[in-house]
Short mmCIF file of C-alpha atoms in Angstrom, two decimals:
data_model
loop_
_atom_site.label_atom_id
_atom_site.label_comp_id
_atom_site.label_asym_id
_atom_site.label_seq_id
_atom_site.Cartn_x
_atom_site.Cartn_y
_atom_site.Cartn_z
CA MET A 16 -29.29 13.08 -29.10
CA ASN A 17 -26.70 15.80 -29.30
CA LYS A 18 -24.19 14.65 -31.89
CA ASP A 19 -21.07 16.45 -30.68
CA VAL A 20 -18.09 14.15 -31.11
CA VAL A 21 -16.15 13.70 -27.86
CA ILE A 22 -13.86 10.75 -28.57
CA LYS A 23 -12.45 9.90 -31.95
CA CYS A 24 -10.20 6.90 -32.60
CA ASP A 25 -8.48 7.16 -35.95
CA SER A 26 -7.32 3.73 -37.23
CA VAL A 27 -5.76 2.84 -33.89
CA SER A 28 -3.54 -0.26 -33.84
CA LYS A 29 -1.37 -1.73 -31.15
CA ILE A 30 1.30 -4.37 -31.63
CA PHE A 31 3.11 -5.92 -28.68
CA TYR A 32 6.59 -7.14 -29.45
CA SER A 33 8.02 -10.14 -27.67
CA SER A 34 11.64 -10.88 -28.65
CA ASP A 35 11.43 -10.95 -32.47
CA LYS A 36 7.71 -11.57 -32.99
CA GLY A 37 5.04 -8.89 -33.25
CA PHE A 38 1.63 -9.67 -31.79
CA ASP A 39 -1.42 -7.74 -33.01
CA VAL A 40 -3.56 -6.79 -30.05
CA VAL A 41 -5.67 -3.96 -31.46
CA LYS A 42 -6.18 -3.58 -35.19
CA ASN A 43 -7.52 -0.60 -37.13
CA ILE A 44 -10.09 0.71 -34.72
CA ASP A 45 -12.13 3.62 -36.09
CA LEU A 46 -14.50 4.72 -33.40
CA THR A 47 -16.51 7.83 -32.66
CA VAL A 48 -18.20 8.47 -29.32
CA PHE A 49 -20.76 11.27 -28.98
CA LYS A 50 -21.43 13.60 -26.10
CA ASN A 51 -23.23 12.00 -23.15
CA GLU A 52 -23.41 8.70 -24.98
CA PHE A 53 -23.10 5.44 -23.04
CA LEU A 54 -20.96 3.31 -25.34
CA VAL A 55 -20.27 -0.32 -24.49
CA LEU A 56 -17.32 -2.15 -25.97
CA PHE A 57 -18.50 -5.73 -25.89
CA GLY A 58 -16.36 -8.71 -26.75
CA PRO A 59 -15.10 -12.07 -25.59
CA GLY A 60 -11.81 -13.09 -24.10
CA GLN A 61 -9.09 -11.05 -22.49
CA CYS A 62 -7.41 -9.84 -25.63
CA GLY A 63 -7.40 -6.16 -26.47
CA LYS A 64 -10.39 -4.41 -24.88
CA THR A 65 -8.44 -3.16 -21.90
CA THR A 66 -5.54 -2.17 -24.16
CA LEU A 67 -7.93 -0.12 -26.33
CA LEU A 68 -9.34 1.57 -23.24
CA ASN A 69 -5.83 2.26 -21.90
CA ILE A 70 -4.94 3.85 -25.23
CA ILE A 71 -7.96 6.16 -24.98
CA ALA A 72 -6.94 6.88 -21.37
CA GLY A 73 -3.39 7.70 -22.48
CA LEU A 74 -1.88 5.06 -20.19
CA ASP A 75 -0.75 3.14 -23.27
CA MET A 76 0.39 4.49 -26.64
CA PRO A 77 -0.94 3.13 -29.95
CA THR A 78 1.61 1.68 -32.37
CA SER A 79 -0.14 3.56 -35.14
CA GLY A 80 -3.21 5.78 -35.37
CA LYS A 81 -4.40 8.57 -33.13
CA VAL A 82 -6.96 9.23 -30.43
CA TYR A 83 -8.65 12.59 -29.96
CA VAL A 84 -10.71 13.70 -26.98
CA ASN A 85 -12.54 16.98 -27.59
CA ASN A 86 -10.43 17.46 -30.72
CA LYS A 87 -7.20 17.27 -28.72
CA GLU A 88 -4.80 14.44 -29.39
CA VAL A 89 -4.27 12.13 -26.42
CA ILE A 90 -0.55 11.96 -25.61
CA GLY A 91 -0.60 10.82 -21.98
CA PRO A 92 -2.74 10.38 -18.88
CA GLY A 93 -4.80 13.36 -17.85
CA PRO A 94 -7.69 14.34 -15.62
CA GLU A 95 -10.14 15.11 -18.44
CA ARG A 96 -10.51 11.33 -18.69
CA GLY A 97 -11.69 9.47 -15.58
CA VAL A 98 -10.97 5.75 -15.25
CA VAL A 99 -12.79 3.12 -13.20
CA TYR A 100 -10.82 -0.10 -12.95
CA GLN A 101 -11.86 -3.73 -12.68
CA SER A 102 -9.28 -4.25 -9.96
CA ILE A 103 -10.91 -1.25 -8.20
CA SER A 104 -7.47 0.18 -7.40
CA LEU A 105 -8.40 2.50 -4.56
CA PHE A 106 -5.52 3.99 -2.61
CA PRO A 107 -5.67 1.72 0.44
CA TRP A 108 -4.07 4.23 2.82
CA LEU A 109 -6.71 6.86 2.08
CA THR A 110 -10.26 6.91 3.42
CA THR A 111 -13.29 7.16 1.16
CA MET A 112 -13.02 10.95 1.40
CA GLY A 113 -9.27 10.86 0.72
CA ASN A 114 -9.73 8.73 -2.37
CA VAL A 115 -12.58 10.77 -3.80
CA GLU A 116 -10.85 14.12 -3.27
CA PHE A 117 -7.42 12.91 -4.51
CA GLY A 118 -7.78 14.30 -8.03
CA ILE A 119 -9.07 17.74 -7.10
CA LYS A 120 -6.45 17.96 -4.34
CA ALA A 121 -3.77 17.36 -6.99
CA ALA A 122 -5.45 20.08 -9.05
CA GLY A 123 -4.98 22.48 -6.15
CA VAL A 124 -8.62 22.93 -5.10
CA GLY A 125 -8.82 24.40 -1.58
CA LYS A 126 -9.87 22.22 1.33
CA LYS A 127 -13.35 23.65 1.90
CA GLU A 128 -14.40 23.54 -1.74
CA ARG A 129 -12.74 20.13 -2.08
CA ARG A 130 -14.68 18.61 0.80
CA LYS A 131 -17.94 20.01 -0.53
CA ARG A 132 -17.41 18.61 -3.99
CA ALA A 133 -16.18 15.22 -2.78
CA GLN A 134 -19.13 14.98 -0.41
CA TYR A 135 -21.52 15.61 -3.31
CA TYR A 136 -20.15 12.62 -5.21
CA ILE A 137 -19.94 10.44 -2.12
CA ASP A 138 -23.64 11.16 -1.58
CA LEU A 139 -24.31 10.52 -5.27
CA VAL A 140 -22.96 6.97 -5.04
CA GLY A 141 -24.77 6.40 -1.73
CA LEU A 142 -21.80 6.20 0.61
CA GLN A 143 -22.72 8.88 3.16
CA GLY A 144 -21.59 7.69 6.58
CA PHE A 145 -18.50 5.94 5.17
CA GLU A 146 -16.40 9.06 4.50
CA ASN A 147 -13.75 8.14 7.05
CA THR A 148 -13.63 4.40 6.33
CA TYR A 149 -10.56 2.78 4.80
CA PRO A 150 -11.11 0.58 1.71
CA ILE A 151 -10.09 -2.55 3.64
CA LYS A 152 -13.30 -2.18 5.68
CA LEU A 153 -15.60 -1.79 2.64
CA SER A 154 -17.38 -4.53 0.66
CA GLY A 155 -16.59 -5.09 -3.02
CA GLY A 156 -19.64 -3.15 -4.22
CA MET A 157 -18.90 -0.25 -1.87
CA LYS A 158 -15.28 -0.10 -3.02
CA GLN A 159 -16.42 0.19 -6.61
CA ARG A 160 -18.82 3.00 -5.62
CA VAL A 161 -15.79 4.83 -4.22
CA GLY A 162 -13.98 4.13 -7.50
CA ILE A 163 -16.88 5.65 -9.46
CA ALA A 164 -17.10 8.69 -7.14
CA ARG A 165 -13.34 9.18 -7.40
CA ALA A 166 -13.49 9.21 -11.21
CA TYR A 167 -16.56 11.49 -11.20
CA CYS A 168 -15.10 13.97 -8.72
CA ILE A 169 -12.47 15.33 -11.12
CA GLU A 170 -15.41 16.11 -13.42
CA PRO A 171 -13.85 14.53 -16.48
CA VAL A 172 -15.08 14.94 -20.05
CA VAL A 173 -15.24 11.16 -20.48
CA MET A 174 -15.53 8.23 -18.11
CA LEU A 175 -13.64 5.08 -19.06
CA MET A 176 -14.83 1.96 -17.28
CA ASP A 177 -12.87 -1.26 -17.63
CA GLU A 178 -15.15 -4.12 -16.59
CA PRO A 179 -15.82 -2.28 -13.33
CA PHE A 180 -18.20 -4.94 -12.01
CA GLY A 181 -16.20 -7.95 -13.22
CA ALA A 182 -14.90 -8.82 -9.76
CA LEU A 183 -18.30 -8.62 -8.03
CA ASP A 184 -20.68 -11.46 -7.24
CA ALA A 185 -23.77 -11.80 -9.46
CA GLN A 186 -26.25 -10.15 -7.05
CA THR A 187 -24.03 -7.15 -6.35
CA ARG A 188 -23.36 -6.89 -10.06
CA TYR A 189 -27.07 -6.46 -10.93
CA LEU A 190 -27.40 -3.94 -8.13
CA MET A 191 -24.40 -1.93 -9.31
CA GLN A 192 -25.67 -1.90 -12.90
CA LYS A 193 -28.91 -0.31 -11.71
CA GLU A 194 -26.98 2.06 -9.44
CA LEU A 195 -24.69 3.13 -12.27
CA GLU A 196 -27.62 3.83 -14.57
CA ILE A 197 -29.21 6.05 -11.91
CA ILE A 198 -25.90 7.87 -11.29
CA TRP A 199 -25.33 8.34 -15.00
CA GLY A 200 -28.93 9.55 -15.39
CA ARG A 201 -28.33 12.22 -12.77
CA GLU A 202 -24.81 13.20 -13.82
CA LYS A 203 -24.63 12.66 -17.57
CA ARG A 204 -21.16 11.94 -18.92
CA THR A 205 -19.73 10.39 -22.03
CA VAL A 206 -18.99 6.83 -20.99
CA VAL A 207 -16.94 4.09 -22.61
CA PHE A 208 -17.69 0.88 -20.76
CA VAL A 209 -15.88 -2.39 -21.41
CA THR A 210 -17.59 -5.68 -20.61
CA ASN A 211 -17.88 -9.29 -21.67
CA ASN A 212 -21.31 -9.63 -20.08
CA ILE A 213 -24.17 -9.26 -22.59
CA GLU A 214 -26.85 -8.49 -19.96
CA GLU A 215 -24.73 -5.68 -18.58
CA ALA A 216 -24.11 -4.34 -22.08
CA LEU A 217 -27.81 -4.35 -23.00
CA PHE A 218 -28.91 -2.90 -19.69
CA LEU A 219 -26.57 0.10 -19.87
CA ALA A 220 -25.71 0.89 -23.49
CA ASP A 221 -26.94 3.54 -25.89
CA ARG A 222 -24.78 1.78 -28.43
CA ILE A 223 -22.93 -1.54 -28.33
CA VAL A 224 -19.78 -2.05 -30.36
CA VAL A 225 -19.13 -5.77 -30.73
CA LEU A 226 -15.43 -6.54 -30.95
CA ASN A 227 -13.54 -9.43 -32.50
CA ASN A 228 -11.07 -11.28 -30.34
CA CYS A 229 -7.30 -11.24 -30.98
CA PRO A 230 -6.65 -8.82 -32.51
CA THR A 231 -9.41 -6.56 -31.29
CA SER A 232 -11.24 -5.03 -34.22
CA ILE A 233 -14.79 -3.83 -34.75
CA ARG A 234 -17.22 -6.55 -35.82
CA GLN A 235 -20.55 -4.79 -35.68
CA GLU A 236 -22.44 -1.94 -34.03
CA TYR A 237 -25.91 -2.00 -32.48
CA VAL A 238 -27.82 1.12 -31.48
CA ILE A 239 -29.88 0.21 -28.43
CA ASP A 240 -32.91 2.46 -28.24
CA MET A 241 -34.96 0.61 -25.62
CA PRO A 242 -36.44 2.95 -22.99
CA ARG A 243 -34.75 3.04 -19.55
CA PRO A 244 -34.76 1.54 -17.03
CA ARG A 245 -34.69 -1.71 -18.93
CA GLU A 246 -36.01 -5.11 -17.90
CA TYR A 247 -33.53 -7.97 -18.08
CA THR A 248 -36.41 -10.20 -19.25
CA GLY A 249 -38.16 -7.77 -21.64
CA GLU A 250 -39.04 -9.14 -25.06
CA LYS A 251 -36.75 -6.86 -27.04
CA PHE A 252 -33.98 -7.32 -24.46
CA LEU A 253 -34.05 -11.08 -24.90
CA TYR A 254 -34.26 -10.79 -28.68
CA LEU A 255 -31.19 -8.52 -28.85
CA ARG A 256 -29.38 -10.71 -26.38
CA LYS A 257 -29.85 -13.71 -28.65
CA GLU A 258 -28.99 -11.71 -31.76
CA ILE A 259 -25.76 -10.23 -30.40
CA THR A 260 -24.62 -13.41 -28.67
CA GLY A 261 -25.17 -15.27 -31.94
CA ASN A 262 -23.00 -12.74 -33.72
CA MET A 263 -20.06 -13.00 -31.33
CA ASP A 264 -16.57 -14.06 -32.18
CA LYS A 265 -16.38 -17.63 -30.90
CA THR A 266 -12.66 -18.09 -31.48
CA LEU A 267 -10.66 -18.02 -28.29
CA MET B 13 -19.56 -17.28 26.39
CA MET B 14 -18.21 -14.40 28.47
CA ASN B 15 -17.32 -16.78 31.27
CA ASN B 16 -15.55 -18.94 28.79
CA ARG B 17 -13.37 -16.06 27.64
CA TYR B 18 -12.46 -15.04 31.17
CA LEU B 19 -11.65 -18.65 31.93
CA ARG B 20 -9.33 -18.86 28.94
CA VAL B 21 -7.50 -15.65 29.93
CA PHE B 22 -7.23 -16.89 33.50
CA LEU B 23 -5.82 -20.24 32.35
CA LYS B 24 -3.30 -18.49 30.16
CA ILE B 25 -2.02 -16.31 33.01
CA PHE B 26 -2.16 -19.23 35.43
CA SER B 27 -0.08 -21.49 33.17
CA ALA B 28 2.44 -18.68 32.59
CA ILE B 29 2.84 -18.27 36.36
CA ILE B 30 3.24 -22.03 36.79
CA SER B 31 5.86 -22.39 34.08
CA ILE B 32 7.92 -19.37 35.17
CA GLY B 33 7.53 -20.41 38.81
CA ALA B 34 8.72 -23.91 38.06
CA PHE B 35 11.72 -22.53 36.19
CA LEU B 36 12.65 -20.27 39.11
CA LEU B 37 12.22 -23.13 41.55
CA ILE B 38 14.49 -25.48 39.58
CA TRP B 39 17.01 -22.67 39.26
CA HIS B 40 16.84 -22.04 43.00
CA ILE B 41 17.34 -25.70 43.90
CA ALA B 42 20.11 -26.12 41.33
CA THR B 43 22.14 -23.18 42.59
CA ASN B 44 21.57 -23.84 46.29
CA GLY B 45 23.11 -27.15 47.08
CA THR B 46 25.11 -28.08 44.03
CA LYS B 47 28.43 -26.89 42.59
CA LEU B 48 26.42 -24.82 40.09
CA GLY B 49 26.03 -22.21 42.82
CA GLU B 50 29.66 -21.19 42.30
CA LEU B 51 29.02 -20.34 38.63
CA MET B 52 25.60 -18.83 38.89
CA PRO B 53 23.72 -16.78 41.50
CA GLY B 54 20.31 -18.04 42.60
CA PRO B 55 17.11 -16.37 41.47
CA ILE B 56 16.36 -14.73 44.83
CA GLU B 57 19.79 -13.18 45.03
CA LEU B 58 19.58 -11.99 41.43
CA ILE B 59 16.11 -10.48 41.70
CA SER B 60 16.91 -8.69 44.94
CA SER B 61 20.13 -7.31 43.39
CA LEU B 62 18.17 -6.21 40.34
CA ILE B 63 15.71 -4.32 42.54
CA LYS B 64 18.51 -2.88 44.63
CA SER B 65 20.35 -1.70 41.50
CA THR B 66 17.46 0.60 40.63
CA TYR B 67 18.35 2.85 43.58
CA THR B 68 22.04 2.17 44.26
CA ASN B 69 24.80 3.01 41.83
CA ILE B 70 26.82 0.49 39.88
CA GLY B 71 29.85 2.50 38.85
CA LYS B 72 28.57 6.04 38.39
CA TYR B 73 24.87 5.40 37.85
CA THR B 74 21.94 3.18 38.84
CA ILE B 75 20.76 0.54 36.41
CA ILE B 76 18.14 2.98 35.13
CA GLY B 77 20.85 5.55 34.43
CA HIS B 78 22.89 2.99 32.48
CA ILE B 79 19.86 1.98 30.44
CA LEU B 80 19.04 5.60 29.66
CA PHE B 81 22.61 6.16 28.46
CA SER B 82 22.41 3.20 26.09
CA LEU B 83 18.91 4.12 25.04
CA SER B 84 19.79 7.69 24.16
CA ARG B 85 22.72 6.47 22.05
CA VAL B 86 20.43 4.09 20.21
CA LEU B 87 17.59 6.54 19.72
CA ILE B 88 19.78 9.34 18.37
CA ALA B 89 21.64 7.15 15.89
CA PHE B 90 18.54 5.11 15.01
CA THR B 91 16.53 8.26 14.26
CA VAL B 92 19.22 9.71 12.01
CA GLY B 93 19.76 6.36 10.30
CA GLY B 94 16.00 5.90 9.94
CA VAL B 95 15.35 9.29 8.35
CA ILE B 96 18.27 8.99 5.92
CA GLY B 97 17.47 5.33 5.19
CA ILE B 98 13.80 5.99 4.46
CA LEU B 99 14.58 8.93 2.17
CA LEU B 100 17.42 7.20 0.37
CA GLY B 101 15.61 3.85 0.08
CA THR B 102 12.35 5.20 -1.31
CA ALA B 103 14.22 7.57 -3.63
CA MET B 104 16.34 4.70 -4.97
CA GLY B 105 13.21 2.57 -5.39
CA TRP B 106 11.34 5.18 -7.40
CA TYR B 107 13.86 7.44 -9.16
CA LYS B 108 16.09 5.56 -11.59
CA THR B 109 18.77 8.26 -11.38
CA ALA B 110 18.96 8.00 -7.59
CA GLU B 111 19.29 4.23 -7.91
CA ALA B 112 22.07 4.57 -10.49
CA ILE B 113 24.07 6.97 -8.31
CA PHE B 114 23.65 5.57 -4.79
CA ARG B 115 22.92 1.88 -5.15
CA PRO B 116 26.47 0.72 -5.99
CA PHE B 117 27.87 2.38 -2.83
CA TYR B 118 25.01 1.16 -0.75
CA GLU B 119 25.39 -2.43 -1.96
CA MET B 120 29.05 -2.28 -1.00
CA ILE B 121 28.35 -1.12 2.54
CA ARG B 122 25.27 -3.27 3.17
CA PRO B 123 26.90 -6.71 3.68
CA ILE B 124 29.49 -5.39 6.17
CA PRO B 125 28.40 -6.08 9.76
CA PRO B 126 28.31 -2.76 11.66
CA ILE B 127 30.58 -4.10 14.39
CA ALA B 128 33.34 -4.48 11.81
CA TRP B 129 33.47 -0.67 11.62
CA ILE B 130 34.22 -0.18 15.32
CA SER B 131 38.02 -0.12 14.99
CA LEU B 132 37.91 2.30 12.09
CA ALA B 133 35.34 4.44 13.88
CA ILE B 134 37.65 4.71 16.91
CA LEU B 135 40.53 5.88 14.72
CA TRP B 136 38.26 8.37 12.95
CA PHE B 137 36.17 9.70 15.82
CA GLY B 138 38.06 8.73 18.98
CA LEU B 139 36.55 6.89 21.90
CA GLY B 140 33.66 9.25 22.58
CA GLU B 141 30.01 9.27 21.68
CA ILE B 142 30.42 9.98 17.95
CA MET B 143 32.10 6.60 17.45
CA LYS B 144 29.09 4.85 19.00
CA TYR B 145 26.58 6.92 17.05
CA PHE B 146 28.40 6.12 13.85
CA VAL B 147 28.37 2.37 14.34
CA ILE B 148 24.73 2.27 15.46
CA PHE B 149 23.78 4.57 12.59
CA LEU B 150 25.30 2.10 10.12
CA ALA B 151 23.36 -0.78 11.65
CA ALA B 152 20.01 1.03 11.44
CA PHE B 153 20.64 2.77 8.14
CA SER B 154 21.55 -0.26 6.06
CA ILE B 155 18.52 -2.30 7.14
CA ILE B 156 16.00 0.54 6.82
CA THR B 157 17.32 1.63 3.44
CA TYR B 158 16.91 -1.85 2.06
CA ASN B 159 13.33 -2.21 3.25
CA ALA B 160 12.32 1.25 2.04
CA PHE B 161 13.89 0.46 -1.31
CA ALA B 162 12.01 -2.83 -1.63
CA GLY B 163 8.78 -1.12 -0.56
CA ALA B 164 9.07 1.64 -3.14
CA GLN B 165 9.80 -0.90 -5.86
CA ALA B 166 6.79 -3.01 -4.92
CA VAL B 167 4.28 -0.21 -5.49
CA ASP B 168 1.32 -1.38 -7.58
CA PRO B 169 1.70 0.08 -11.11
CA VAL B 170 -2.09 0.26 -11.46
CA LEU B 171 -2.18 2.72 -8.54
CA ILE B 172 0.49 4.81 -10.25
CA GLY B 173 -1.64 4.81 -13.40
CA ALA B 174 -4.73 5.73 -11.39
CA ALA B 175 -2.91 8.66 -9.78
CA LYS B 176 -1.68 9.87 -13.15
CA MET B 177 -5.19 9.70 -14.58
CA LEU B 178 -6.36 11.82 -11.65
CA GLY B 179 -3.85 14.45 -12.66
CA ALA B 180 -1.07 13.81 -10.12
CA LYS B 181 2.42 14.91 -11.20
CA ASP B 182 5.65 13.08 -10.43
CA SER B 183 6.48 14.60 -7.04
CA ARG B 184 2.92 14.11 -5.79
CA ILE B 185 2.99 10.49 -6.96
CA PHE B 186 6.18 9.97 -4.96
CA ARG B 187 4.77 11.62 -1.84
CA SER B 188 1.24 10.29 -1.90
CA ILE B 189 1.50 6.92 -3.67
CA VAL B 190 5.03 5.49 -3.56
CA PHE B 191 5.83 6.59 -0.02
CA PRO B 192 2.64 5.43 1.75
CA SER B 193 2.63 2.12 -0.08
CA ALA B 194 6.19 1.54 1.18
CA VAL B 195 5.23 2.24 4.80
CA PRO B 196 4.46 -1.37 5.81
CA TYR B 197 7.83 -2.44 4.36
CA ILE B 198 9.55 0.42 6.18
CA PHE B 199 8.03 -0.69 9.46
CA ALA B 200 9.26 -4.24 8.95
CA GLY B 201 12.69 -2.64 8.50
CA LEU B 202 12.35 -0.44 11.58
CA HIS B 203 11.51 -3.50 13.71
CA THR B 204 14.64 -5.33 12.57
CA ALA B 205 16.75 -2.17 12.74
CA ILE B 206 15.86 -1.30 16.33
CA SER B 207 16.96 -4.78 17.45
CA ALA B 208 20.15 -4.48 15.42
CA SER B 209 20.86 -1.01 16.86
CA TRP B 210 20.27 -2.25 20.36
CA ALA B 211 22.67 -5.15 19.74
CA THR B 212 25.24 -2.77 18.28
CA VAL B 213 25.18 -0.31 21.18
CA VAL B 214 26.03 -3.13 23.55
CA ALA B 215 28.97 -4.14 21.37
CA ALA B 216 30.18 -0.54 21.07
CA GLU B 217 29.94 -0.04 24.84
CA MET B 218 31.85 -3.24 25.45
CA VAL B 219 34.73 -1.87 23.42
CA ARG B 220 34.94 1.40 25.26
CA ALA B 221 32.54 3.23 27.58
CA SER B 222 32.19 4.17 31.22
CA GLU B 223 28.44 3.73 31.38
CA GLY B 224 25.62 1.85 29.62
CA ALA B 225 24.27 -1.69 29.50
CA GLY B 226 27.24 -3.00 27.53
CA TRP B 227 29.64 -1.47 30.03
CA LEU B 228 27.78 -3.21 32.90
CA ILE B 229 28.39 -6.58 31.28
CA ILE B 230 32.04 -6.02 30.42
CA GLN B 231 32.74 -4.47 33.84
CA GLY B 232 30.98 -7.41 35.48
CA MET B 233 33.24 -9.80 33.61
CA GLU B 234 36.38 -7.93 34.59
CA MET B 235 35.33 -7.89 38.25
CA ASN B 236 34.16 -11.49 38.07
CA ASN B 237 30.73 -10.26 39.18
CA MET B 238 28.16 -12.59 37.69
CA ILE B 239 25.21 -10.80 39.19
CA GLN B 240 26.20 -7.59 37.45
CA ILE B 241 26.56 -9.40 34.13
CA LEU B 242 23.14 -10.98 34.50
CA ILE B 243 21.56 -7.68 35.52
CA GLY B 244 22.99 -6.16 32.34
CA ILE B 245 21.63 -8.99 30.22
CA ILE B 246 18.19 -8.83 31.79
CA ALA B 247 18.07 -5.05 31.37
CA ILE B 248 18.94 -5.39 27.68
CA GLY B 249 16.21 -7.97 27.22
CA ILE B 250 13.54 -5.89 28.96
CA VAL B 251 14.38 -2.70 27.08
CA GLY B 252 14.47 -4.57 23.74
CA LEU B 253 11.02 -5.96 24.45
CA LEU B 254 9.66 -2.51 25.40
CA LEU B 255 11.07 -0.94 22.24
CA SER B 256 9.42 -3.53 20.06
CA ILE B 257 6.07 -3.10 21.86
CA ILE B 258 6.23 0.69 21.34
CA MET B 259 7.12 0.18 17.70
CA ARG B 260 4.14 -2.11 17.21
CA GLY B 261 1.86 0.50 18.75
CA VAL B 262 3.10 3.19 16.37
CA GLU B 263 2.72 0.81 13.45
CA ALA B 264 -0.87 -0.01 14.41
CA LYS B 265 -1.66 3.72 14.33
CA LEU B 266 0.08 4.51 11.04
CA CYS B 267 -0.89 1.34 9.18
CA ALA B 268 -4.55 1.18 10.25
CA TRP B 269 -5.40 0.89 6.55
CA SER B 270 -3.44 -2.31 5.93
CA LYS B 271 -3.48 -5.84 7.25
CA SER B 272 -0.21 -5.32 9.08
CA GLY B 273 -1.81 -2.56 11.15
CA LYS B 274 -4.42 -4.88 12.64
#
């Protein structure tokens, strides 16, 4: 694997203050993500995973520590980092095409070029024929495909995915995991993927970072070098599943 | 199944005819043979006068002319009030500075019923059209501003974050996120505002006008002409209904993406 560093978190901490009391949410995260690596942040509960991801995105500022993407300090939101949300968060008044081309439209790409590029990513996620459909008419899985295409279309350096399949039913979830692996295989990006689902983590990850709950800190790292596509019931898969689950923070 | 649906539609229309017919019949009997006839014209007399008023003048114009006068007053003032209200409301909802500057004035004006301004408007603008525009404008403006304001404030912060991550700058976020997400709220405001404007034009015309639906009613009262009053009332009702149907059609087009557009 190419070992170029793309994301670097340098002792990142986040404290939320409520009235007089400070509440540690993220504590001393040192994290390096390499080029085209699929990194999964895996941990229980609802504590700080999303906050950590938002800090990398620039939507939230760390209380102390710094985040660098391609050696540039993150000081706010920006299109070199694409985000896919759990709540999907499509713009409901825009069609599939309108959502996917939103970012490059804001960047001033002309209409013809814009349509061509958006169409490429719409095809990539398998939504041809739904270009002019509003999100309200799409199923949960299809909406999240639009979300992925929208993030891809600005051609970001890193893709940040915050439990993107958390709101889907179990069947659709398996399907989307396979879909995402195929998409990622065809359009390699550096991905940081947050989940609390161990199967999802093992199916997708090059490396799993297991997080402690409240405050979020790094517990252990596992490099997953199983060949792709992986079998949910493969011997090594099940072994790692047991190993990692056994090593999880059980405090809630 | 198809037959069933036709049958249901037929029954609906049939029962509507029966209930309206029964109402007209009771009205007819009540006004033809009792003392009530002195206070109230019968339905046949009223309907034939209503039809006749579409081609003979009452005052200077036919009923259609009077309606068009009122309608043009409403539409002009409503449009101006709508545009200003939408811009001001969404700006106040999104830009903190705009809220700090305009909201105190707006909150002072908002609770005052538009009709309360009529006397002042007459002293300021005289008895002509401007006075009516002004009062109707106030009615439309204050409702629409409030709804646009609430709509802009209710925008989902996750969508704002998503737009920022996609590289959108402040003015684009206002135009393409805050504004469209306020549209369903704005339409709720436009619905209420068109009724309020329509009510206000009638009041303004009652105070001083020589044409319009409000004038018909006031003139009818002065001449002790109940038919003319009732024709005015019916005309106001029909036009109000038409306006709200048109508004719903526009909303269905513009809000096809949301539940309210269905």
